[in-house]
């Protein structure tokens, strides 16, 4: 049985000279992943997409309490795999002038 898809919504402000635009992308993971890993994979894919279109300011929204809380330092990140995901997210977010991650219900 297939697991329902999770979505990350991105709001971007592109470099001056570019008009604000809305881009829709979807993807399927090529491997089985637990829910929390799939949430991180979706966030990382969205960050890479935003970097690819030269976004300078990014506001990402996620329904994952774990991912948003780990990013904000509210939850300790214990498993090594989750630490690795968080490290990638932090490295990618450093490429933006401004990045914000908000949990949605």
XYZ file of N, CA and C in Angstrom:
315
model
N 0.840 -1.179 0.000
C 0.000 0.000 0.000
C 0.887 1.244 0.000
N 0.550 2.218 -0.826
C 1.328 3.451 -0.921
C 0.987 4.401 0.212
N 2.010 5.078 0.702
C 1.824 6.085 1.739
C 1.369 7.384 1.092
N 0.446 8.123 1.732
C 0.030 9.404 1.155
C 1.216 10.354 1.012
N 1.152 11.200 0.007
C 2.225 12.171 -0.228
C 2.178 13.283 0.805
N 3.323 13.808 1.100
C 3.442 14.994 1.949
C 3.903 16.132 1.048
N 3.529 17.334 1.387
C 3.865 18.474 0.547
C 4.593 19.538 1.337
N 5.509 20.182 0.693
C 6.193 21.344 1.235
C 5.820 22.512 0.326
N 5.350 23.593 0.902
C 4.987 24.776 0.128
C 6.092 25.801 0.272
N 6.501 26.365 -0.821
C 7.606 27.315 -0.809
C 7.150 28.673 -1.308
N 7.557 29.701 -0.608
C 7.309 31.069 -1.045
C 8.670 31.695 -1.279
N 8.908 32.213 -2.459
C 10.238 32.744 -2.757
C 10.188 34.186 -3.218
N 11.261 34.872 -2.987
C 11.494 36.198 -3.558
C 12.785 36.065 -4.349
N 12.695 36.236 -5.639
C 13.853 36.051 -6.499
C 14.714 37.304 -6.522
N 15.939 37.155 -7.007
C 16.859 38.295 -7.129
C 16.218 39.422 -7.920
N 16.663 40.638 -7.649
C 16.137 41.769 -8.412
C 16.380 41.517 -9.896
N 15.451 41.955 -10.694
C 15.544 41.691 -12.127
C 14.671 40.516 -12.535
N 14.319 39.677 -11.587
C 13.408 38.563 -11.848
C 12.042 38.926 -11.278
N 11.012 38.568 -11.966
C 9.673 38.779 -11.427
C 9.362 37.632 -10.475
N 8.528 37.926 -9.476
C 8.080 36.845 -8.598
C 7.335 35.830 -9.445
N 7.583 34.579 -9.199
C 6.918 33.553 -9.984
C 6.564 32.377 -9.095
N 5.629 31.596 -9.550
C 5.193 30.414 -8.825
C 5.577 29.200 -9.650
N 6.277 28.274 -9.040
C 6.702 27.070 -9.730
C 6.111 25.865 -9.023
N 5.537 24.968 -9.772
C 4.983 23.743 -9.200
C 5.886 22.582 -9.590
N 6.288 21.798 -8.619
C 7.101 20.615 -8.889
C 6.632 19.496 -7.973
N 6.683 18.303 -8.473
C 6.418 17.136 -7.634
C 7.488 16.106 -7.939
N 7.698 15.218 -7.006
C 8.695 14.177 -7.204
C 8.320 12.972 -6.362
N 8.882 11.863 -6.723
C 8.675 10.622 -5.982
C 10.039 10.143 -5.525
N 10.124 9.762 -4.250
C 11.377 9.201 -3.758
C 11.610 7.867 -4.442
N 12.820 7.609 -4.842
C 13.148 6.357 -5.518
C 13.502 5.246 -4.545
N 13.116 5.417 -3.295
C 13.433 4.428 -2.268
C 12.401 4.526 -1.152
N 12.280 3.446 -0.391
C 11.371 3.448 0.757
C 12.008 4.269 1.869
N 11.220 5.124 2.482
C 11.750 5.965 3.558
C 10.691 6.121 4.639
N 11.113 6.030 5.893
C 10.169 6.327 6.976
C 9.655 7.759 6.831
N 8.526 8.041 7.434
C 7.876 9.335 7.288
C 8.808 10.509 7.578
N 9.541 10.465 8.685
C 10.406 11.597 9.038
C 11.512 11.809 8.011
N 12.053 10.733 7.480
C 13.076 10.861 6.438
C 12.466 11.434 5.164
N 11.252 11.010 4.835
C 10.574 11.542 3.649
C 10.321 13.041 3.805
N 9.995 13.476 5.020
C 9.794 14.909 5.275
C 11.085 15.688 5.031
N 12.204 15.163 5.532
C 13.495 15.817 5.294
C 13.839 15.808 3.808
N 13.606 14.695 3.124
C 13.897 14.611 1.688
C 13.094 15.659 0.917
N 11.826 15.835 1.285
C 10.989 16.825 0.605
C 11.515 18.234 0.847
N 11.909 18.525 2.081
C 12.451 19.846 2.390
C 13.749 20.095 1.621
N 14.623 19.116 1.604
C 15.900 19.247 0.890
C 15.664 19.453 -0.609
N 14.725 18.704 -1.174
C 14.410 18.872 -2.602
C 13.893 20.281 -2.870
N 13.035 20.786 -1.994
C 12.517 22.143 -2.155
C 13.604 23.195 -2.036
N 14.521 22.995 -1.092
C 15.633 23.934 -0.930
C 16.510 23.948 -2.176
N 16.799 22.774 -2.700
C 17.634 22.696 -3.910
C 16.935 23.335 -5.107
N 15.637 23.142 -5.196
C 14.874 23.773 -6.273
C 14.950 25.295 -6.147
N 14.767 25.804 -4.945
C 14.823 27.251 -4.724
C 16.215 27.803 -5.032
N 17.247 27.071 -4.657
C 18.617 27.487 -4.978
C 18.805 27.506 -6.496
N 18.245 26.505 -7.168
C 18.366 26.406 -8.622
C 17.719 27.560 -9.367
N 16.680 28.155 -8.792
C 16.040 29.309 -9.443
C 16.543 30.626 -8.848
N 17.627 30.533 -8.094
C 18.315 31.694 -7.531
C 17.460 32.500 -6.564
N 16.618 31.811 -5.791
C 15.847 32.495 -4.750
C 16.810 33.015 -3.694
N 16.567 34.189 -3.191
C 17.417 34.763 -2.142
C 16.720 34.729 -0.791
N 15.396 34.800 -0.805
C 14.608 34.734 0.424
C 13.625 33.592 0.271
N 13.521 32.782 1.300
C 12.660 31.606 1.201
C 11.921 31.391 2.504
N 10.634 31.131 2.394
C 9.813 30.754 3.536
C 9.237 29.390 3.208
N 9.636 28.375 3.969
C 9.166 27.004 3.749
C 8.167 26.651 4.837
N 7.160 25.894 4.467
C 6.124 25.466 5.394
C 6.121 23.945 5.436
N 5.993 23.388 6.630
C 5.978 21.932 6.766
C 4.972 21.533 7.831
N 4.322 20.390 7.628
C 3.423 19.876 8.658
C 4.149 18.922 9.608
N 5.452 18.801 9.462
C 6.228 17.890 10.305
C 6.702 18.587 11.578
N 6.125 18.186 12.692
C 6.544 18.746 13.974
C 7.998 18.395 14.260
N 8.398 17.165 13.922
C 9.768 16.735 14.191
C 10.776 17.576 13.408
N 10.585 17.701 12.113
C 11.541 18.430 11.273
C 11.625 19.896 11.689
N 10.486 20.552 11.856
C 10.520 21.968 12.226
C 11.108 22.160 13.618
N 10.789 21.285 14.545
C 11.311 21.417 15.911
C 12.803 21.119 15.975
N 13.271 20.152 15.196
C 14.710 19.884 15.161
C 15.447 21.061 14.528
N 14.900 21.623 13.471
C 15.544 22.756 12.808
C 15.681 23.942 13.765
N 14.641 24.189 14.546
C 14.645 25.331 15.468
C 15.325 25.022 16.800
N 15.842 23.803 16.963
C 16.544 23.442 18.186
C 15.636 23.157 19.367
N 14.355 22.972 19.101
C 13.400 22.678 20.167
C 13.409 21.199 20.537
N 13.771 20.349 19.588
C 13.904 18.906 19.822
C 15.356 18.535 19.604
N 15.852 17.651 20.435
C 17.199 17.123 20.248
C 17.183 16.170 19.052
N 18.228 16.210 18.273
C 18.344 15.328 17.115
C 19.282 14.200 17.502
N 18.714 13.007 17.759
C 19.528 11.905 18.274
C 20.036 10.944 17.200
N 19.150 10.308 16.435
C 19.675 9.325 15.472
C 20.644 9.975 14.480
N 21.714 9.272 14.172
C 22.739 9.804 13.255
C 22.153 10.168 11.895
N 21.208 9.379 11.418
C 20.610 9.655 10.107
C 19.867 10.997 10.130
N 19.148 11.265 11.218
C 18.430 12.538 11.338
C 19.414 13.698 11.477
N 20.515 13.472 12.191
C 21.557 14.504 12.307
C 22.124 14.843 10.930
N 22.310 13.812 10.106
C 22.846 14.031 8.755
C 21.862 14.841 7.909
N 20.578 14.514 7.998
C 19.566 15.283 7.264
C 19.556 16.736 7.726
N 19.571 16.948 9.033
C 19.544 18.306 9.569
C 20.774 19.094 9.125
N 21.913 18.436 9.079
C 23.148 19.098 8.634
C 23.014 19.571 7.186
N 22.459 18.727 6.325
C 22.264 19.106 4.915
C 21.319 20.303 4.825
N 20.218 20.261 5.578
C 19.261 21.376 5.568
C 19.951 22.663 5.996
N 20.720 22.606 7.069
C 21.415 23.810 7.560
C 22.408 24.343 6.516
N 23.139 23.443 5.873
C 24.093 23.868 4.835
C 23.374 24.536 3.665
N 22.250 23.967 3.261
C 21.503 24.541 2.141
C 20.885 25.885 2.512
N 20.357 25.999 3.722
C 19.698 27.254 4.107
C 20.689 28.403 4.255
N 21.955 28.099 4.453
C 22.977 29.151 4.536
C 23.162 29.871 3.201
N 22.657 29.286 2.120
C 22.817 29.888 0.797
C 21.784 30.982 0.509
N 20.839 31.171 1.435
C 19.810 32.195 1.261
C 20.151 33.426 2.095
N 19.721 34.581 1.625
C 19.861 35.797 2.429
C 18.949 35.718 3.648
N 17.797 35.093 3.471
C 16.837 34.918 4.562
C 16.126 33.588 4.361
N 16.020 32.805 5.422
C 15.278 31.549 5.367
C 14.427 31.437 6.614
N 13.196 31.002 6.416
C 12.284 30.788 7.535
C 11.559 29.467 7.319
N 11.428 28.684 8.380
C 10.707 27.411 8.333
C 9.581 27.483 9.348
N 8.358 27.305 8.879
C 7.175 27.413 9.721
C 6.404 26.103 9.700
N 5.965 25.680 10.870
C 5.131 24.477 10.957
C 3.685 24.865 10.709
N 3.028 24.082 9.872
C 1.597 24.265 9.631
C 0.864 23.068 10.197
N -0.357 23.272 10.588
C -1.157 22.180 11.160
C -2.070 21.574 10.135
